[in-house]
Amino acid sequence: SREVIDVVHKPDFFPAFMGRVASLVARVPARVHTLHSVYDWYPSLVFPIQRLLGRKTDVITGVSGPVLDYSRSRERLPVDKYRLVHNGADESRFKPDRQARDEFRRSMGWSDDDVVVGSVGARTPRKGHPLLAEAMIPLLVNDPKLRMAVVGSSVGKDIDTKPRIDALAAQAGVGERVQFLSPRPDIERVYRSFDIHCMPSDVEGLSFASIEGLMSGCVSVFSDLPAFREVVDSGKTGYLFQRGDVLGLRQSLVQAAAIPWSDPVWVERARKHAVDRFGQTRMLEGYASIYEELGARSALSRARG
């Protein structure tokens, strides 16, 4: 028997535009569109197109509540089209591991008592890495055991923030303790080596990195964005600071640095929150439920002729 496609599922704008148009031409019965961010940097023409294609889309999922709220406000589609399916990270992969932590830190030349503040994300202005550098440099000057590491690469035509951070660090004489790492397949080893995972972003949907760091035992310090409020209970599973506030970020980093990486109460509480709400298993179950619903609907429609 010939296999039949019942559901086409595409993310974001450009892949979803192509996938939904192709699925309509091919008469695929159902379409799912997943939104990963608020996309407020997209040109205004995008939103009427989203609205038009949304009318022919069965389910629109968002990786966080704020993402869905933004889509509802811009595209004004029927409420029953929208579903919340949080991003989910692999809880079996991202977890604390003392031996792996020690091995990676030795490979980087970091000592056991160094305090490493890391940030995983593309080197674009939206991720706010220069703000992290501005907040950290006075702390680096005063504490020789403090280090900053950024894991990510430049993206397309976006401004690469590395030159600005390098200049700030060199001017303060701490350039050797501000490091840049390229994206790597064993990113779980990197998270385990951090004491603090900082995401000072200007905009986020719900970054996988925010969940992965939390699962790996890092103390999280994130900007106070709506999506990050879903991830962090400030003071209990991490710290939130007002977006763009250098002094607020610096204060949060000092608070986070006072929590030892091995604190079992903190690590277990943060990890449990991440796994319970943002585990990969929960995410997959959410999408599977949507596919089953739409697949059954398509099968019924075919049976009726």
Short mmCIF file of C-alpha atoms in Angstrom, two decimals:
data_model
loop_
_atom_site.label_atom_id
_atom_site.label_comp_id
_atom_site.label_asym_id
_atom_site.label_seq_id
_atom_site.Cartn_x
_atom_site.Cartn_y
_atom_site.Cartn_z
CA SER A 1 0.00 0.00 0.00
CA ARG A 2 1.13 3.55 -0.69
CA GLU A 3 2.13 5.61 2.34
CA VAL A 4 0.13 8.77 2.87
CA ILE A 5 1.29 11.91 4.66
CA ASP A 6 -1.35 12.96 7.18
CA VAL A 7 0.41 15.87 8.92
CA VAL A 8 3.08 18.39 7.90
CA HIS A 9 4.84 20.07 10.83
CA LYS A 10 7.22 23.00 10.28
CA PRO A 11 8.79 25.61 12.61
CA ASP A 12 9.37 29.36 12.56
CA PHE A 13 8.54 31.45 9.47
CA PHE A 14 10.52 30.53 6.35
CA PRO A 15 10.45 26.71 6.80
CA ALA A 16 6.78 26.90 7.82
CA PHE A 17 5.93 29.12 4.84
CA MET A 18 7.44 26.65 2.37
CA GLY A 19 6.08 23.58 4.17
CA ARG A 20 2.54 24.86 4.51
CA VAL A 21 2.31 26.08 0.92
CA ALA A 22 3.69 22.76 -0.36
CA SER A 23 1.29 20.79 1.86
CA LEU A 24 -1.69 22.76 0.55
CA VAL A 25 -0.64 22.13 -3.05
CA ALA A 26 -0.15 18.42 -2.25
CA ARG A 27 -3.49 18.31 -0.41
CA VAL A 28 -2.01 17.04 2.83
CA PRO A 29 -4.92 16.94 5.30
CA ALA A 30 -3.34 18.69 8.31
CA ARG A 31 -0.68 21.24 9.19
CA VAL A 32 1.14 22.08 12.44
CA HIS A 33 3.20 25.23 12.90
CA THR A 34 5.62 25.66 15.82
CA LEU A 35 6.81 29.08 16.98
CA HIS A 36 10.12 29.27 18.84
CA SER A 37 10.36 32.98 19.58
CA VAL A 38 8.47 36.27 19.46
CA TYR A 39 10.16 37.24 16.17
CA ASP A 40 9.84 40.95 16.78
CA TRP A 41 12.78 41.55 14.44
CA TYR A 42 10.88 40.17 11.42
CA PRO A 43 9.65 42.66 8.77
CA SER A 44 6.01 43.67 9.14
CA LEU A 45 5.06 41.82 5.92
CA VAL A 46 5.61 38.51 7.71
CA PHE A 47 2.58 38.84 9.98
CA PRO A 48 -0.17 39.12 7.33
CA ILE A 49 1.37 36.08 5.63
CA GLN A 50 1.37 34.22 8.95
CA ARG A 51 -2.26 35.17 9.48
CA LEU A 52 -3.27 34.00 6.01
CA LEU A 53 -1.47 30.66 6.29
CA GLY A 54 -2.64 30.31 9.88
CA ARG A 55 -6.21 30.03 8.66
CA LYS A 56 -5.16 26.87 6.82
CA THR A 57 -3.15 25.55 9.78
CA ASP A 58 -4.81 23.12 12.18
CA VAL A 59 -2.59 23.61 15.24
CA ILE A 60 -0.13 26.38 16.15
CA THR A 61 2.19 25.45 18.99
CA GLY A 62 4.41 27.75 21.00
CA VAL A 63 7.43 26.72 23.06
CA SER A 64 6.38 29.08 25.86
CA GLY A 65 3.38 31.07 27.03
CA PRO A 66 4.85 34.42 25.90
CA VAL A 67 5.46 33.04 22.41
CA LEU A 68 1.80 32.06 22.09
CA ASP A 69 0.66 35.40 23.51
CA TYR A 70 2.75 37.27 20.94
CA SER A 71 1.38 35.19 18.08
CA ARG A 72 -2.22 35.67 19.24
CA SER A 73 -1.77 39.44 19.46
CA ARG A 74 -0.16 39.78 16.02
CA GLU A 75 -2.05 37.18 13.98
CA ARG A 76 -5.43 37.20 15.76
CA LEU A 77 -6.36 33.62 14.84
CA PRO A 78 -9.01 31.52 16.64
CA VAL A 79 -7.96 30.64 20.19
CA ASP A 80 -8.60 26.92 19.70
CA LYS A 81 -5.76 26.68 17.17
CA TYR A 82 -3.12 27.37 19.82
CA ARG A 83 -1.37 24.79 22.00
CA LEU A 84 1.46 25.20 24.51
CA VAL A 85 4.22 22.60 24.14
CA HIS A 86 7.26 23.70 26.12
CA ASN A 87 10.69 23.07 24.68
CA GLY A 88 12.19 20.00 26.28
CA ALA A 89 15.80 18.92 26.85
CA ASP A 90 17.05 15.36 27.21
CA GLU A 91 17.04 14.76 30.96
CA SER A 92 19.24 11.68 30.56
CA ARG A 93 21.95 13.66 28.76
CA PHE A 94 21.95 16.92 30.70
CA LYS A 95 22.68 16.10 34.33
CA PRO A 96 25.38 16.86 36.92
CA ASP A 97 28.49 14.67 36.70
CA ARG A 98 31.40 15.51 38.99
CA GLN A 99 33.98 13.37 37.19
CA ALA A 100 33.07 14.74 33.76
CA ARG A 101 33.11 18.26 35.20
CA ASP A 102 36.63 17.85 36.61
CA GLU A 103 37.96 16.31 33.39
CA PHE A 104 36.65 19.12 31.20
CA ARG A 105 37.87 21.84 33.54
CA ARG A 106 41.35 20.35 33.52
CA SER A 107 41.29 20.28 29.70
CA MET A 108 40.47 24.00 29.74
CA GLY A 109 43.13 24.88 32.30
CA TRP A 110 40.51 25.77 34.92
CA SER A 111 41.23 24.84 38.51
CA ASP A 112 38.75 23.22 40.90
CA ASP A 113 38.29 26.44 42.84
CA ASP A 114 37.84 28.71 39.82
CA VAL A 115 34.33 30.13 39.49
CA VAL A 116 33.32 29.87 35.84
CA VAL A 117 30.45 31.99 34.50
CA GLY A 118 29.43 30.62 31.13
CA SER A 119 26.89 31.63 28.51
CA VAL A 120 25.70 29.38 25.69
CA GLY A 121 24.22 31.17 22.70
CA ALA A 122 24.96 32.76 19.35
CA ARG A 123 27.24 35.81 19.42
CA THR A 124 24.51 38.22 18.36
CA PRO A 125 23.36 41.45 20.05
CA ARG A 126 20.05 39.78 21.05
CA LYS A 127 21.92 37.40 23.39
CA GLY A 128 23.41 40.27 25.41
CA HIS A 129 26.97 38.97 25.87
CA PRO A 130 28.53 42.47 25.94
CA LEU A 131 26.26 43.27 28.91
CA LEU A 132 27.62 40.17 30.67
CA ALA A 133 31.17 41.38 30.00
CA GLU A 134 30.40 44.84 31.38
CA ALA A 135 28.90 43.31 34.51
CA MET A 136 31.74 40.85 35.01
CA ILE A 137 34.85 42.88 34.27
CA PRO A 138 34.98 44.69 37.65
CA LEU A 139 34.46 41.30 39.32
CA LEU A 140 37.22 39.73 37.21
CA VAL A 141 39.60 42.55 38.15
CA ASN A 142 39.00 41.96 41.86
CA ASP A 143 38.85 38.14 41.84
CA PRO A 144 41.60 36.18 40.04
CA LYS A 145 39.60 32.94 40.44
CA LEU A 146 36.69 34.20 38.34
CA ARG A 147 36.39 33.31 34.64
CA MET A 148 33.96 34.08 31.82
CA ALA A 149 33.27 31.75 28.88
CA VAL A 150 30.98 32.25 25.89
CA VAL A 151 30.01 29.22 23.79
CA GLY A 152 28.61 30.10 20.38
CA SER A 153 29.33 31.45 16.93
CA SER A 154 28.44 34.49 14.88
CA VAL A 155 25.25 34.25 12.83
CA GLY A 156 24.80 35.45 9.26
CA LYS A 157 24.64 39.21 8.91
CA ASP A 158 24.15 39.84 12.64
CA ILE A 159 26.86 41.85 14.36
CA ASP A 160 29.43 39.56 15.99
CA THR A 161 29.76 40.72 19.61
CA LYS A 162 33.12 39.01 20.21
CA PRO A 163 35.30 42.00 19.11
CA ARG A 164 33.55 44.32 21.58
CA ILE A 165 33.92 41.86 24.44
CA ASP A 166 37.58 41.25 23.58
CA ALA A 167 38.22 45.00 23.59
CA LEU A 168 36.54 45.49 26.99
CA ALA A 169 38.46 42.60 28.54
CA ALA A 170 41.80 43.69 27.09
CA GLN A 171 41.32 47.26 28.29
CA ALA A 172 40.74 45.97 31.83
CA GLY A 173 43.70 43.59 31.65
CA VAL A 174 41.62 40.42 32.09
CA GLY A 175 41.60 39.16 28.50
CA GLU A 176 43.17 35.81 29.43
CA ARG A 177 40.19 34.98 31.66
CA VAL A 178 37.52 35.75 29.04
CA GLN A 179 37.31 32.83 26.64
CA PHE A 180 35.27 31.94 23.57
CA LEU A 181 34.41 28.36 22.64
CA SER A 182 32.94 27.20 19.36
CA PRO A 183 29.68 25.22 19.32
CA ARG A 184 30.41 21.56 20.01
CA PRO A 185 28.53 18.24 20.01
CA ASP A 186 29.45 17.45 23.62
CA ILE A 187 27.85 20.61 25.00
CA GLU A 188 26.66 18.68 28.08
CA ARG A 189 30.30 18.50 29.25
CA VAL A 190 30.56 22.28 28.95
CA TYR A 191 27.45 22.94 31.05
CA ARG A 192 28.74 20.63 33.79
CA SER A 193 31.95 22.61 33.96
CA PHE A 194 30.15 25.91 34.61
CA ASP A 195 29.33 27.15 38.09
CA ILE A 196 26.93 29.76 36.72
CA HIS A 197 25.05 29.78 33.44
CA CYS A 198 24.13 33.33 32.45
CA MET A 199 21.75 34.34 29.67
CA PRO A 200 21.45 38.16 29.55
CA SER A 201 19.25 38.08 26.44
CA ASP A 202 17.13 40.94 25.11
CA VAL A 203 14.56 38.58 23.57
CA GLU A 204 13.85 34.84 23.92
CA GLY A 205 11.11 32.38 23.08
CA LEU A 206 12.31 29.58 25.32
CA SER A 207 15.94 28.71 24.71
CA PHE A 208 16.99 25.07 24.96
CA ALA A 209 20.19 26.38 26.54
CA SER A 210 18.27 27.81 29.50
CA ILE A 211 16.81 24.37 30.24
CA GLU A 212 19.99 22.40 29.57
CA GLY A 213 22.06 24.48 31.98
CA LEU A 214 19.45 24.14 34.70
CA MET A 215 19.35 20.36 34.28
CA SER A 216 23.16 20.18 34.37
CA GLY A 217 23.49 21.70 37.83
CA CYS A 218 24.44 25.27 36.97
CA VAL A 219 23.10 28.19 38.96
CA SER A 220 21.09 30.14 36.38
CA VAL A 221 21.24 33.93 36.03
CA PHE A 222 18.86 35.16 33.34
CA SER A 223 17.35 38.45 32.24
CA ASP A 224 13.83 38.97 33.50
CA LEU A 225 12.07 38.07 30.24
CA PRO A 226 8.60 36.49 30.32
CA ALA A 227 9.92 33.19 28.90
CA PHE A 228 12.71 33.01 31.50
CA ARG A 229 10.17 33.54 34.26
CA GLU A 230 8.74 30.18 33.24
CA VAL A 231 12.18 28.58 33.71
CA VAL A 232 13.51 30.27 36.85
CA ASP A 233 11.92 30.79 40.23
CA SER A 234 14.19 33.63 41.31
CA GLY A 235 16.04 32.85 44.51
CA LYS A 236 15.06 29.16 44.41
CA THR A 237 16.18 27.76 41.06
CA GLY A 238 18.24 30.72 39.82
CA TYR A 239 18.24 34.51 39.68
CA LEU A 240 16.52 36.99 37.40
CA PHE A 241 17.70 40.56 36.79
CA GLN A 242 16.06 43.41 34.91
CA ARG A 243 16.91 43.23 31.23
CA GLY A 244 19.76 45.57 30.31
CA ASP A 245 20.62 46.40 33.95
CA VAL A 246 24.39 46.00 34.35
CA LEU A 247 24.37 46.59 38.10
CA GLY A 248 21.45 44.23 38.60
CA LEU A 249 23.24 41.53 36.62
CA ARG A 250 26.43 42.05 38.62
CA GLN A 251 24.55 41.72 41.89
CA SER A 252 22.84 38.52 40.69
CA LEU A 253 26.20 37.06 39.67
CA VAL A 254 27.61 37.77 43.13
CA GLN A 255 24.60 36.04 44.72
CA ALA A 256 24.93 33.07 42.39
CA ALA A 257 28.68 32.75 43.02
CA ALA A 258 27.99 32.29 46.73
CA ILE A 259 26.22 28.97 45.96
CA PRO A 260 28.73 26.11 45.58
CA TRP A 261 28.30 23.93 42.49
CA SER A 262 28.01 20.87 44.69
CA ASP A 263 25.18 22.21 46.89
CA PRO A 264 22.85 19.17 46.68
CA VAL A 265 19.73 21.03 47.81
CA TRP A 266 20.05 23.75 45.18
CA VAL A 267 21.07 21.43 42.36
CA GLU A 268 18.31 18.90 43.01
CA ARG A 269 15.61 21.55 43.35
CA ALA A 270 16.62 23.27 40.11
CA ARG A 271 17.00 20.02 38.20
CA LYS A 272 13.65 18.66 39.39
CA HIS A 273 11.91 21.83 38.25
CA ALA A 274 13.59 21.60 34.83
CA VAL A 275 12.84 17.90 34.32
CA ASP A 276 9.24 18.08 35.55
CA ARG A 277 8.32 21.02 33.36
CA PHE A 278 10.81 20.98 30.47
CA GLY A 279 11.88 17.36 30.08
CA GLN A 280 12.18 15.92 26.59
CA THR A 281 9.72 13.16 27.44
CA ARG A 282 7.02 15.69 28.27
CA MET A 283 7.68 17.63 25.04
CA LEU A 284 7.50 14.50 22.87
CA GLU A 285 4.27 13.42 24.52
CA GLY A 286 2.79 16.84 23.73
CA TYR A 287 3.59 16.63 20.02
CA ALA A 288 2.59 12.96 19.80
CA SER A 289 -0.84 13.83 21.21
CA ILE A 290 -1.32 16.47 18.51
CA TYR A 291 -0.22 14.08 15.73
CA GLU A 292 -2.57 11.37 16.99
CA GLU A 293 -5.48 13.79 17.11
CA LEU A 294 -4.86 15.13 13.61
CA GLY A 295 -4.04 11.69 12.20
CA ALA A 296 -7.31 10.31 13.50
CA ARG A 297 -9.16 13.28 12.04
CA SER A 298 -7.51 12.73 8.64
CA ALA A 299 -8.29 9.00 8.69
CA LEU A 300 -11.93 9.73 9.47
CA SER A 301 -12.11 12.25 6.64
CA ARG A 302 -10.67 9.72 4.15
CA ALA A 303 -13.10 7.04 5.34
CA ARG A 304 -16.01 9.35 4.65
CA GLY A 305 -14.69 9.81 1.13
#
